C-alpha atoms as an extended CHARMM CRD file, in Angstrom:
* protein
*
       281  EXT
         1         1  MET       CA              7.1400000000        2.9000000000       33.8980000000  PROA      1               0.0000000000
         2         2  THR       CA              8.8950000000        4.4350000000       30.9020000000  PROA      2               0.0000000000
         3         3  ASP       CA             12.1820000000        6.1450000000       31.6650000000  PROA      3               0.0000000000
         4         4  PRO       CA             11.8390000000        9.9290000000       31.1050000000  PROA      4               0.0000000000
         5         5  GLU       CA             15.0600000000       10.0800000000       29.1070000000  PROA      5               0.0000000000
         6         6  GLU       CA             13.8420000000        7.2640000000       26.8730000000  PROA      6               0.0000000000
         7         7  GLN       CA             10.5880000000        9.1600000000       26.3550000000  PROA      7               0.0000000000
         8         8  ARG       CA             12.4660000000       12.3090000000       25.3940000000  PROA      8               0.0000000000
         9         9  ALA       CA             14.6510000000       10.4120000000       22.9480000000  PROA      9               0.0000000000
        10        10  GLU       CA             11.6200000000        8.7320000000       21.3780000000  PROA      10              0.0000000000
        11        11  ILE       CA              9.7510000000       12.0400000000       21.0070000000  PROA      11              0.0000000000
        12        12  ARG       CA             12.8010000000       13.6670000000       19.4400000000  PROA      12              0.0000000000
        13        13  GLU       CA             13.2550000000       10.7480000000       17.0270000000  PROA      13              0.0000000000
        14        14  HSD       CA              9.5910000000       10.9020000000       15.9970000000  PROA      14              0.0000000000
        15        15  TRP       CA              9.8070000000       14.5930000000       15.1530000000  PROA      15              0.0000000000
        16        16  GLU       CA             13.1260000000       14.2600000000       13.3660000000  PROA      16              0.0000000000
        17        17  GLY       CA             11.4550000000       11.6750000000       11.1410000000  PROA      17              0.0000000000
        18        18  ALA       CA              8.2940000000       13.7360000000       10.6200000000  PROA      18              0.0000000000
        19        19  ALA       CA             10.0840000000       16.9110000000        9.5220000000  PROA      19              0.0000000000
        20        20  ALA       CA              9.9760000000       16.0510000000        5.8060000000  PROA      20              0.0000000000
        21        21  GLY       CA              6.1830000000       15.6250000000        5.9140000000  PROA      21              0.0000000000
        22        22  TRP       CA              5.7720000000       18.8720000000        7.8370000000  PROA      22              0.0000000000
        23        23  SER       CA              7.9260000000       20.6870000000        5.2930000000  PROA      23              0.0000000000
        24        24  LYS       CA              5.8370000000       19.2890000000        2.4290000000  PROA      24              0.0000000000
        25        25  HSD       CA              2.5270000000       20.3560000000        3.9760000000  PROA      25              0.0000000000
        26        26  ALA       CA              3.7490000000       23.4660000000        5.8070000000  PROA      26              0.0000000000
        27        27  ASP       CA              1.5840000000       25.9700000000        3.9420000000  PROA      27              0.0000000000
        28        28  ASP       CA             -1.5820000000       23.9380000000        4.5850000000  PROA      28              0.0000000000
        29        29  PHE       CA             -0.8750000000       23.6970000000        8.3100000000  PROA      29              0.0000000000
        30        30  GLU       CA              0.0150000000       27.3760000000        8.5120000000  PROA      30              0.0000000000
        31        31  GLN       CA             -3.2770000000       28.3320000000        6.8770000000  PROA      31              0.0000000000
        32        32  ALA       CA             -5.3380000000       26.0750000000        9.1630000000  PROA      32              0.0000000000
        33        33  THR       CA             -3.7040000000       27.3250000000       12.3470000000  PROA      33              0.0000000000
        34        34  MET       CA             -3.2760000000       30.9950000000       11.4280000000  PROA      34              0.0000000000
        35        35  PRO       CA             -6.0550000000       32.0520000000       13.8610000000  PROA      35              0.0000000000
        36        36  VAL       CA             -4.0020000000       30.4750000000       16.6600000000  PROA      36              0.0000000000
        37        37  ALA       CA             -0.7240000000       32.0660000000       15.5750000000  PROA      37              0.0000000000
        38        38  GLN       CA             -2.3120000000       35.4910000000       15.2430000000  PROA      38              0.0000000000
        39        39  TRP       CA             -4.0020000000       35.2010000000       18.6470000000  PROA      39              0.0000000000
        40        40  MET       CA             -0.6810000000       34.3370000000       20.2560000000  PROA      40              0.0000000000
        41        41  VAL       CA              1.2310000000       37.1790000000       18.6420000000  PROA      41              0.0000000000
        42        42  ASP       CA             -1.5020000000       39.6240000000       19.6370000000  PROA      42              0.0000000000
        43        43  ALA       CA             -1.2640000000       38.2870000000       23.1980000000  PROA      43              0.0000000000
        44        44  ILE       CA              2.4340000000       39.1540000000       23.5500000000  PROA      44              0.0000000000
        45        45  ALA       CA              2.1300000000       42.4610000000       21.6170000000  PROA      45              0.0000000000
        46        46  PRO       CA              5.6960000000       42.5030000000       20.2370000000  PROA      46              0.0000000000
        47        47  GLN       CA              7.4480000000       45.8790000000       20.1570000000  PROA      47              0.0000000000
        48        48  PRO       CA             10.4780000000       47.1110000000       18.1780000000  PROA      48              0.0000000000
        49        49  GLY       CA             13.7360000000       46.3090000000       19.9230000000  PROA      49              0.0000000000
        50        50  GLN       CA             12.4010000000       43.4070000000       21.9770000000  PROA      50              0.0000000000
        51        51  THR       CA             13.6720000000       39.8280000000       22.1120000000  PROA      51              0.0000000000
        52        52  VAL       CA             11.0830000000       37.0830000000       21.6060000000  PROA      52              0.0000000000
        53        53  LEU       CA             11.8020000000       33.3910000000       22.1400000000  PROA      53              0.0000000000
        54        54  GLU       CA              9.7560000000       30.7670000000       20.3250000000  PROA      54              0.0000000000
        55        55  VAL       CA             10.0240000000       27.2590000000       21.7690000000  PROA      55              0.0000000000
        56        56  GLY       CA              9.0340000000       24.1180000000       19.9050000000  PROA      56              0.0000000000
        57        57  ALA       CA              8.8000000000       26.3600000000       16.8530000000  PROA      57              0.0000000000
        58        58  GLY       CA              8.3470000000       23.5760000000       14.3110000000  PROA      58              0.0000000000
        59        59  LEU       CA              7.6720000000       25.3520000000       11.0070000000  PROA      59              0.0000000000
        60        60  GLY       CA              8.4300000000       28.6700000000       12.6850000000  PROA      60              0.0000000000
        61        61  ASP       CA              5.4810000000       30.6160000000       11.2910000000  PROA      61              0.0000000000
        62        62  THR       CA              4.1140000000       31.8670000000       14.6250000000  PROA      62              0.0000000000
        63        63  GLY       CA              7.4280000000       33.4330000000       15.5180000000  PROA      63              0.0000000000
        64        64  PHE       CA              7.8280000000       34.8320000000       12.0260000000  PROA      64              0.0000000000
        65        65  LEU       CA              4.6660000000       36.8950000000       12.5220000000  PROA      65              0.0000000000
        66        66  ALA       CA              6.2540000000       38.3590000000       15.6430000000  PROA      66              0.0000000000
        67        67  ALA       CA              9.6420000000       38.9190000000       13.9690000000  PROA      67              0.0000000000
        68        68  GLU       CA              8.1240000000       41.3570000000       11.5070000000  PROA      68              0.0000000000
        69        69  LEU       CA              6.9710000000       43.5170000000       14.4350000000  PROA      69              0.0000000000
        70        70  LEU       CA             10.3290000000       43.5130000000       16.2700000000  PROA      70              0.0000000000
        71        71  GLU       CA             12.1310000000       45.7150000000       13.7570000000  PROA      71              0.0000000000
        72        72  PRO       CA             14.0490000000       47.8650000000       14.1250000000  PROA      72              0.0000000000
        73        73  GLY       CA             16.4930000000       46.4570000000       16.6370000000  PROA      73              0.0000000000
        74        74  GLY       CA             14.5990000000       43.4130000000       17.8820000000  PROA      74              0.0000000000
        75        75  ARG       CA             15.1490000000       39.7290000000       17.2840000000  PROA      75              0.0000000000
        76        76  LEU       CA             13.3560000000       36.4090000000       17.3420000000  PROA      76              0.0000000000
        77        77  ILE       CA             15.0780000000       33.3200000000       18.7400000000  PROA      77              0.0000000000
        78        78  SER       CA             13.4170000000       30.3600000000       16.9860000000  PROA      78              0.0000000000
        79        79  THR       CA             14.0670000000       26.9920000000       18.6430000000  PROA      79              0.0000000000
        80        80  ASP       CA             13.0190000000       23.3710000000       18.4020000000  PROA      80              0.0000000000
        81        81  GLY       CA             14.2360000000       20.1280000000       19.9550000000  PROA      81              0.0000000000
        82        82  ALA       CA             14.4780000000       18.4160000000       16.5470000000  PROA      82              0.0000000000
        83        83  GLU       CA             17.3440000000       19.5990000000       14.3420000000  PROA      83              0.0000000000
        84        84  ALA       CA             15.4340000000       18.6470000000       11.1870000000  PROA      84              0.0000000000
        85        85  MET       CA             12.5760000000       20.9430000000       12.2090000000  PROA      85              0.0000000000
        86        86  VAL       CA             15.0180000000       23.8040000000       12.8030000000  PROA      86              0.0000000000
        87        87  GLU       CA             16.2710000000       23.3410000000        9.2450000000  PROA      87              0.0000000000
        88        88  VAL       CA             12.7050000000       23.5160000000        7.9000000000  PROA      88              0.0000000000
        89        89  ALA       CA             12.1260000000       26.7680000000        9.8070000000  PROA      89              0.0000000000
        90        90  LYS       CA             15.4010000000       28.2180000000        8.4790000000  PROA      90              0.0000000000
        91        91  GLU       CA             14.3280000000       27.5590000000        4.9010000000  PROA      91              0.0000000000
        92        92  ARG       CA             10.9250000000       29.1430000000        5.4450000000  PROA      92              0.0000000000
        93        93  ALA       CA             12.4510000000       32.2390000000        7.0890000000  PROA      93              0.0000000000
        94        94  ALA       CA             14.8400000000       32.6550000000        4.1650000000  PROA      94              0.0000000000
        95        95  ARG       CA             11.9550000000       32.5490000000        1.6920000000  PROA      95              0.0000000000
        96        96  ARG       CA             10.2580000000       35.3260000000        3.6630000000  PROA      96              0.0000000000
        97        97  GLY       CA             13.4030000000       37.4310000000        3.6700000000  PROA      97              0.0000000000
        98        98  LEU       CA             13.5550000000       37.6050000000        7.4810000000  PROA      98              0.0000000000
        99        99  ARG       CA             16.9310000000       38.7830000000        8.7720000000  PROA      99              0.0000000000
       100       100  ASN       CA             16.2890000000       39.2130000000       12.4970000000  PROA      100             0.0000000000
       101       101  VAL       CA             15.8300000000       35.5310000000       13.3790000000  PROA      101             0.0000000000
       102       102  GLU       CA             18.3630000000       33.3880000000       15.2410000000  PROA      102             0.0000000000
       103       103  PHE       CA             17.8720000000       29.6120000000       15.0530000000  PROA      103             0.0000000000
       104       104  ARG       CA             18.8460000000       27.1280000000       17.7600000000  PROA      104             0.0000000000
       105       105  THR       CA             18.2160000000       23.5070000000       18.6770000000  PROA      105             0.0000000000
       106       106  MET       CA             16.9060000000       23.6470000000       22.2330000000  PROA      106             0.0000000000
       107       107  GLU       CA             14.8900000000       21.5200000000       24.6550000000  PROA      107             0.0000000000
       108       108  LEU       CA             11.9990000000       23.1680000000       26.4940000000  PROA      108             0.0000000000
       109       109  GLU       CA             12.8850000000       21.6380000000       29.8440000000  PROA      109             0.0000000000
       110       110  TRP       CA             16.4240000000       23.0580000000       29.7680000000  PROA      110             0.0000000000
       111       111  LEU       CA             16.4440000000       26.3890000000       27.9480000000  PROA      111             0.0000000000
       112       112  ASP       CA             19.9390000000       27.4270000000       26.9350000000  PROA      112             0.0000000000
       113       113  GLN       CA             19.2230000000       31.0560000000       27.6660000000  PROA      113             0.0000000000
       114       114  PRO       CA             20.3300000000       33.3320000000       30.5340000000  PROA      114             0.0000000000
       115       115  THR       CA             17.8450000000       34.2710000000       33.2240000000  PROA      115             0.0000000000
       116       116  ALA       CA             15.5420000000       37.2710000000       32.6180000000  PROA      116             0.0000000000
       117       117  THR       CA             16.7490000000       37.9860000000       29.0680000000  PROA      117             0.0000000000
       118       118  VAL       CA             13.6570000000       37.7250000000       26.8430000000  PROA      118             0.0000000000
       119       119  ASP       CA             10.6040000000       39.9520000000       26.6560000000  PROA      119             0.0000000000
       120       120  ALA       CA              8.1220000000       37.3080000000       25.5110000000  PROA      120             0.0000000000
       121       121  ILE       CA              7.8280000000       33.5980000000       24.7580000000  PROA      121             0.0000000000
       122       122  LEU       CA              5.6870000000       31.8100000000       22.1790000000  PROA      122             0.0000000000
       123       123  GLY       CA              4.9300000000       28.0830000000       22.3280000000  PROA      123             0.0000000000
       124       124  ARG       CA              2.3290000000       26.7570000000       19.8900000000  PROA      124             0.0000000000
       125       125  PHE       CA              1.2670000000       23.1040000000       20.2830000000  PROA      125             0.0000000000
       126       126  THR       CA              4.4660000000       22.1710000000       22.0920000000  PROA      126             0.0000000000
       127       127  TYR       CA              4.1350000000       22.1410000000       25.9120000000  PROA      127             0.0000000000
       128       128  MET       CA              1.6520000000       19.2390000000       25.6950000000  PROA      128             0.0000000000
       129       129  LEU       CA              4.3450000000       17.1320000000       24.0030000000  PROA      129             0.0000000000
       130       130  VAL       CA              7.1000000000       17.3920000000       26.6260000000  PROA      130             0.0000000000
       131       131  VAL       CA              7.7240000000       14.8390000000       29.3410000000  PROA      131             0.0000000000
       132       132  ASP       CA              7.6720000000       17.4080000000       32.1740000000  PROA      132             0.0000000000
       133       133  PRO       CA              5.5570000000       20.4270000000       31.1560000000  PROA      133             0.0000000000
       134       134  GLU       CA              5.8340000000       22.0070000000       34.6120000000  PROA      134             0.0000000000
       135       135  ALA       CA              9.6330000000       21.9840000000       34.3810000000  PROA      135             0.0000000000
       136       136  ALA       CA              9.3960000000       23.4560000000       30.8830000000  PROA      136             0.0000000000
       137       137  LEU       CA              7.1080000000       26.2460000000       32.0840000000  PROA      137             0.0000000000
       138       138  ARG       CA              9.3900000000       26.9810000000       35.0350000000  PROA      138             0.0000000000
       139       139  GLU       CA             12.2230000000       27.3980000000       32.5490000000  PROA      139             0.0000000000
       140       140  ALA       CA             10.0630000000       29.7790000000       30.5230000000  PROA      140             0.0000000000
       141       141  ARG       CA              9.3840000000       31.7870000000       33.6720000000  PROA      141             0.0000000000
       142       142  ARG       CA             13.1140000000       31.8670000000       34.4690000000  PROA      142             0.0000000000
       143       143  VAL       CA             14.2390000000       33.3360000000       31.1490000000  PROA      143             0.0000000000
       144       144  LEU       CA             11.4440000000       35.9340000000       30.9350000000  PROA      144             0.0000000000
       145       145  LYS       CA             12.1340000000       39.4370000000       32.1450000000  PROA      145             0.0000000000
       146       146  PRO       CA              9.9230000000       40.6700000000       34.9950000000  PROA      146             0.0000000000
       147       147  GLY       CA              6.5470000000       41.4480000000       33.4560000000  PROA      147             0.0000000000
       148       148  GLY       CA              7.3830000000       39.4560000000       30.3300000000  PROA      148             0.0000000000
       149       149  ARG       CA              4.5630000000       37.7270000000       28.5020000000  PROA      149             0.0000000000
       150       150  LEU       CA              3.9680000000       34.0930000000       27.6590000000  PROA      150             0.0000000000
       151       151  ALA       CA              1.5440000000       32.9400000000       24.9660000000  PROA      151             0.0000000000
       152       152  ILE       CA              1.0420000000       29.2400000000       24.3410000000  PROA      152             0.0000000000
       153       153  ALA       CA             -1.5170000000       27.0930000000       22.5670000000  PROA      153             0.0000000000
       154       154  VAL       CA             -2.6260000000       23.5120000000       23.1220000000  PROA      154             0.0000000000
       155       155  TRP       CA             -5.3920000000       21.4560000000       21.5700000000  PROA      155             0.0000000000
       156       156  ASP       CA             -8.7930000000       21.4370000000       23.2400000000  PROA      156             0.0000000000
       157       157  ALA       CA            -10.4490000000       18.1140000000       24.1780000000  PROA      157             0.0000000000
       158       158  PRO       CA            -10.5920000000       15.2680000000       21.6160000000  PROA      158             0.0000000000
       159       159  GLU       CA            -14.3050000000       15.7170000000       20.9080000000  PROA      159             0.0000000000
       160       160  HSD       CA            -13.4980000000       19.1670000000       19.4850000000  PROA      160             0.0000000000
       161       161  ASN       CA            -10.7860000000       17.8270000000       17.1780000000  PROA      161             0.0000000000
       162       162  THR       CA            -12.1330000000       14.8370000000       15.2880000000  PROA      162             0.0000000000
       163       163  TRP       CA             -9.9370000000       15.7310000000       12.3100000000  PROA      163             0.0000000000
       164       164  MET       CA             -7.0590000000       14.5400000000       14.5000000000  PROA      164             0.0000000000
       165       165  THR       CA             -8.6470000000       11.7250000000       16.5190000000  PROA      165             0.0000000000
       166       166  THR       CA            -10.5560000000        9.8590000000       13.7990000000  PROA      166             0.0000000000
       167       167  PRO       CA             -7.5290000000        8.2980000000       12.0260000000  PROA      167             0.0000000000
       168       168  GLY       CA             -6.0680000000        6.9780000000       15.2770000000  PROA      168             0.0000000000
       169       169  GLU       CA             -9.3980000000        5.5840000000       16.4940000000  PROA      169             0.0000000000
       170       170  GLU       CA            -10.0060000000        3.7260000000       13.2530000000  PROA      170             0.0000000000
       171       171  LEU       CA             -6.4230000000        2.5090000000       13.1310000000  PROA      171             0.0000000000
       172       172  ARG       CA             -6.7720000000        0.9870000000       16.6040000000  PROA      172             0.0000000000
       173       173  ARG       CA             -9.9580000000       -0.8020000000       15.5300000000  PROA      173             0.0000000000
       174       174  ILE       CA             -7.8790000000       -2.5980000000       12.9110000000  PROA      174             0.0000000000
       175       175  THR       CA             -4.6810000000       -3.2300000000       14.8670000000  PROA      175             0.0000000000
       176       176  GLY       CA             -6.2990000000       -3.9010000000       18.2350000000  PROA      176             0.0000000000
       177       177  ASP       CA             -3.7830000000       -1.6300000000       19.9070000000  PROA      177             0.0000000000
       178       178  PRO       CA             -4.8540000000        0.0460000000       23.1630000000  PROA      178             0.0000000000
       179       179  PRO       CA             -5.3880000000        3.8190000000       23.3860000000  PROA      179             0.0000000000
       180       180  PRO       CA             -2.2170000000        5.8420000000       23.9700000000  PROA      180             0.0000000000
       181       181  PRO       CA             -1.0970000000        5.8530000000       27.6090000000  PROA      181             0.0000000000
       182       182  ASP       CA             -1.2490000000        8.9660000000       29.7330000000  PROA      182             0.0000000000
       183       183  GLY       CA              1.6940000000       11.2370000000       29.1450000000  PROA      183             0.0000000000
       184       184  PRO       CA              2.8680000000       13.6090000000       26.4280000000  PROA      184             0.0000000000
       185       185  GLY       CA              0.3180000000       13.8890000000       23.6360000000  PROA      185             0.0000000000
       186       186  PRO       CA             -1.9500000000       16.2980000000       21.7660000000  PROA      186             0.0000000000
       187       187  PHE       CA             -4.6010000000       16.4120000000       24.5120000000  PROA      187             0.0000000000
       188       188  SER       CA             -2.4840000000       16.0760000000       27.6440000000  PROA      188             0.0000000000
       189       189  LEU       CA             -3.1010000000       19.7500000000       28.5930000000  PROA      189             0.0000000000
       190       190  ALA       CA             -6.6870000000       20.0640000000       27.3840000000  PROA      190             0.0000000000
       191       191  ASP       CA             -8.1280000000       20.4310000000       30.9100000000  PROA      191             0.0000000000
       192       192  ARG       CA             -8.4610000000       24.2040000000       31.3010000000  PROA      192             0.0000000000
       193       193  THR       CA             -8.4730000000       24.2050000000       35.0970000000  PROA      193             0.0000000000
       194       194  ALA       CA             -5.4290000000       21.9490000000       35.3500000000  PROA      194             0.0000000000
       195       195  LEU       CA             -3.6500000000       23.9810000000       32.6870000000  PROA      195             0.0000000000
       196       196  THR       CA             -4.2590000000       27.2210000000       34.5630000000  PROA      196             0.0000000000
       197       197  GLU       CA             -2.9420000000       25.6930000000       37.7930000000  PROA      197             0.0000000000
       198       198  LEU       CA              0.1180000000       24.3640000000       35.9740000000  PROA      198             0.0000000000
       199       199  LEU       CA              1.0900000000       27.8700000000       34.8660000000  PROA      199             0.0000000000
       200       200  ARG       CA              0.4200000000       29.3560000000       38.2850000000  PROA      200             0.0000000000
       201       201  ASP       CA              2.5350000000       26.6590000000       39.9260000000  PROA      201             0.0000000000
       202       202  ALA       CA              5.3280000000       27.5510000000       37.5040000000  PROA      202             0.0000000000
       203       203  GLY       CA              5.2510000000       31.1370000000       38.7740000000  PROA      203             0.0000000000
       204       204  PHE       CA              3.0420000000       32.9050000000       36.2220000000  PROA      204             0.0000000000
       205       205  ASP       CA              0.3870000000       35.5120000000       36.9930000000  PROA      205             0.0000000000
       206       206  GLU       CA             -2.6390000000       36.8660000000       35.1060000000  PROA      206             0.0000000000
       207       207  VAL       CA             -3.3170000000       33.4810000000       33.4620000000  PROA      207             0.0000000000
       208       208  THR       CA             -6.2150000000       33.4240000000       31.0050000000  PROA      208             0.0000000000
       209       209  VAL       CA             -7.3940000000       30.6240000000       28.7060000000  PROA      209             0.0000000000
       210       210  GLU       CA             -9.5250000000       31.1920000000       25.6030000000  PROA      210             0.0000000000
       211       211  PRO       CA            -10.8920000000       28.8120000000       22.9430000000  PROA      211             0.0000000000
       212       212  ILE       CA             -9.7310000000       29.4420000000       19.3720000000  PROA      212             0.0000000000
       213       213  ASP       CA            -11.6390000000       27.8540000000       16.5080000000  PROA      213             0.0000000000
       214       214  VAL       CA             -9.8000000000       26.5240000000       13.4680000000  PROA      214             0.0000000000
       215       215  VAL       CA            -10.8370000000       24.8050000000       10.2450000000  PROA      215             0.0000000000
       216       216  VAL       CA             -8.7720000000       21.9930000000        8.7700000000  PROA      216             0.0000000000
       217       217  ALA       CA             -9.4550000000       22.1480000000        5.0410000000  PROA      217             0.0000000000
       218       218  ALA       CA             -8.2510000000       20.2250000000        1.9920000000  PROA      218             0.0000000000
       219       219  PRO       CA             -9.2290000000       19.9720000000       -1.6800000000  PROA      219             0.0000000000
       220       220  SER       CA            -10.3140000000       16.3380000000       -1.1900000000  PROA      220             0.0000000000
       221       221  LEU       CA            -10.4170000000       13.4700000000        1.2840000000  PROA      221             0.0000000000
       222       222  ASP       CA             -7.4010000000       11.9910000000       -0.4780000000  PROA      222             0.0000000000
       223       223  ALA       CA             -5.4410000000       15.2010000000        0.0340000000  PROA      223             0.0000000000
       224       224  LEU       CA             -6.3630000000       15.3950000000        3.7190000000  PROA      224             0.0000000000
       225       225  TRP       CA             -5.4270000000       11.7570000000        4.2470000000  PROA      225             0.0000000000
       226       226  GLU       CA             -2.0430000000       12.2870000000        2.5870000000  PROA      226             0.0000000000
       227       227  ARG       CA             -1.3440000000       15.3450000000        4.7210000000  PROA      227             0.0000000000
       228       228  LEU       CA             -2.2550000000       13.8030000000        8.0730000000  PROA      228             0.0000000000
       229       229  SER       CA             -0.5350000000       10.4900000000        7.3980000000  PROA      229             0.0000000000
       230       230  GLU       CA              2.6950000000       12.2150000000        6.3890000000  PROA      230             0.0000000000
       231       231  MET       CA              2.6950000000       14.7690000000        9.2260000000  PROA      231             0.0000000000
       232       232  SER       CA              1.7530000000       12.4670000000       12.1210000000  PROA      232             0.0000000000
       233       233  PRO       CA              4.7670000000       10.7140000000       13.6770000000  PROA      233             0.0000000000
       234       234  SER       CA              2.5740000000        7.8930000000       15.0250000000  PROA      234             0.0000000000
       235       235  MET       CA              0.7620000000        7.3020000000       11.7230000000  PROA      235             0.0000000000
       236       236  ARG       CA              4.0480000000        7.4030000000        9.8480000000  PROA      236             0.0000000000
       237       237  ASP       CA              5.3800000000        4.6300000000       12.0820000000  PROA      237             0.0000000000
       238       238  VAL       CA              2.3340000000        2.3360000000       11.9120000000  PROA      238             0.0000000000
       239       239  LEU       CA              0.9910000000        2.6380000000        8.3520000000  PROA      239             0.0000000000
       240       240  PRO       CA              3.8920000000        0.8500000000        6.6130000000  PROA      240             0.0000000000
       241       241  ARG       CA              3.1450000000       -2.2300000000        8.7150000000  PROA      241             0.0000000000
       242       242  LEU       CA             -0.4730000000       -2.5340000000        7.5240000000  PROA      242             0.0000000000
       243       243  SER       CA             -1.4310000000       -4.9570000000        4.7760000000  PROA      243             0.0000000000
       244       244  PRO       CA             -2.9560000000       -3.4250000000        1.6170000000  PROA      244             0.0000000000
       245       245  ALA       CA             -6.3600000000       -4.8070000000        2.6460000000  PROA      245             0.0000000000
       246       246  ASP       CA             -6.1520000000       -3.1970000000        6.0820000000  PROA      246             0.0000000000
       247       247  THR       CA             -5.0270000000        0.0840000000        4.5490000000  PROA      247             0.0000000000
       248       248  TYR       CA             -8.1370000000        0.1100000000        2.3350000000  PROA      248             0.0000000000
       249       249  ARG       CA            -10.3220000000       -0.7330000000        5.3470000000  PROA      249             0.0000000000
       250       250  LEU       CA             -8.7730000000        2.1180000000        7.2710000000  PROA      250             0.0000000000
       251       251  ARG       CA             -9.3320000000        4.6340000000        4.4900000000  PROA      251             0.0000000000
       252       252  ASP       CA            -12.9450000000        3.5260000000        3.9850000000  PROA      252             0.0000000000
       253       253  ALA       CA            -13.7000000000        3.8670000000        7.6960000000  PROA      253             0.0000000000
       254       254  ILE       CA            -12.1170000000        7.3210000000        7.9430000000  PROA      254             0.0000000000
       255       255  ASP       CA            -13.8290000000        8.5660000000        4.7890000000  PROA      255             0.0000000000
       256       256  ALA       CA            -17.1860000000        7.4030000000        6.1310000000  PROA      256             0.0000000000
       257       257  ARG       CA            -16.7380000000        9.3520000000        9.3490000000  PROA      257             0.0000000000
       258       258  TRP       CA            -15.5730000000       12.4760000000        7.5300000000  PROA      258             0.0000000000
       259       259  ALA       CA            -18.2780000000       12.3260000000        4.8450000000  PROA      259             0.0000000000
       260       260  ALA       CA            -20.4330000000       14.9230000000        6.5960000000  PROA      260             0.0000000000
       261       261  HSD       CA            -17.6530000000       17.4930000000        6.1300000000  PROA      261             0.0000000000
       262       262  VAL       CA            -17.3150000000       17.0160000000        2.3630000000  PROA      262             0.0000000000
       263       263  ARG       CA            -18.6460000000       19.8940000000        0.2500000000  PROA      263             0.0000000000
       264       264  ASP       CA            -20.3950000000       19.6180000000       -3.1110000000  PROA      264             0.0000000000
       265       265  ASP       CA            -17.1270000000       20.2430000000       -4.9690000000  PROA      265             0.0000000000
       266       266  GLY       CA            -15.3840000000       17.4020000000       -3.0900000000  PROA      266             0.0000000000
       267       267  SER       CA            -13.3460000000       19.6390000000       -0.8030000000  PROA      267             0.0000000000
       268       268  VAL       CA            -13.2580000000       19.0160000000        2.9310000000  PROA      268             0.0000000000
       269       269  ALA       CA            -13.5460000000       21.4080000000        5.9020000000  PROA      269             0.0000000000
       270       270  ILE       CA            -13.4650000000       19.9360000000        9.4260000000  PROA      270             0.0000000000
       271       271  PRO       CA            -13.7460000000       22.1980000000       12.4740000000  PROA      271             0.0000000000
       272       272  GLY       CA            -11.2400000000       22.0320000000       15.3010000000  PROA      272             0.0000000000
       273       273  ARG       CA            -10.4960000000       23.9440000000       18.4640000000  PROA      273             0.0000000000
       274       274  ALA       CA             -7.3730000000       25.0480000000       20.2720000000  PROA      274             0.0000000000
       275       275  LEU       CA             -6.8960000000       26.7390000000       23.6310000000  PROA      275             0.0000000000
       276       276  GLY       CA             -4.8920000000       29.9470000000       23.7260000000  PROA      276             0.0000000000
       277       277  VAL       CA             -3.1820000000       30.7730000000       27.0160000000  PROA      277             0.0000000000
       278       278  ARG       CA             -1.6320000000       34.0900000000       27.9950000000  PROA      278             0.0000000000
       279       279  ALA       CA              0.2700000000       34.7760000000       31.2110000000  PROA      279             0.0000000000
       280       280  GLU       CA              2.7760000000       37.2040000000       32.7250000000  PROA      280             0.0000000000
       281       281  ALA       CA              6.0370000000       36.6480000000       34.5550000000  PROA      281             0.0000000000
């Protein structure tokens, strides 16, 4: 069994290494997932003067939507476990001219924040990637004020997100590697019933789960391939080890499976689905 601390260190290392790719393709990812970010911000209904904590903020854009609604007098605390990701978010906030955002490096399972001090928490595509999501959610419950709101998002089941699963499936056909083991991963919280129970066990009330449709679009298959291969920590680790022949085989197989989503002008639009979760402390 993998040691939890080793898992945490490996996850952190992966995301530190992926930050450059996320920075490069940040606008594309923001556009694709804007329906999720907007749903989450609507769910917490930020008000002027409040304090909102975003955990696993990555690019930071979900929290930035909330930050604009917290003025005057409110603030956003934008956090991520990877220092490189925090730096990416800082740069993007500066370009937007946001002045009410505080940036910190922080782990979800041990929030460096006093008890009952934030009005709302945002966590987009992050709780599914921690070693102990229940511990992380208990920490979220601890730092929320009574009646505070939590809004998180995770990916729905793999069959609803072939834009994400196809590259890994075809890569494993070539390498012969087994499927990823159970544990932290994009679909580890895709079971709606289990997810609801997880939040209730962590002390949350009024838990609701809703599907949110997204579209992953790109000007071409080549552009989509470049984006996903540079943003995915696992792909970034494996692709350099492939021979040129295997790389071509991989691309051909992926392109064949995505062909149905190619438009007449060569652009690509692949549907996906997230789950939005709202709850109260």
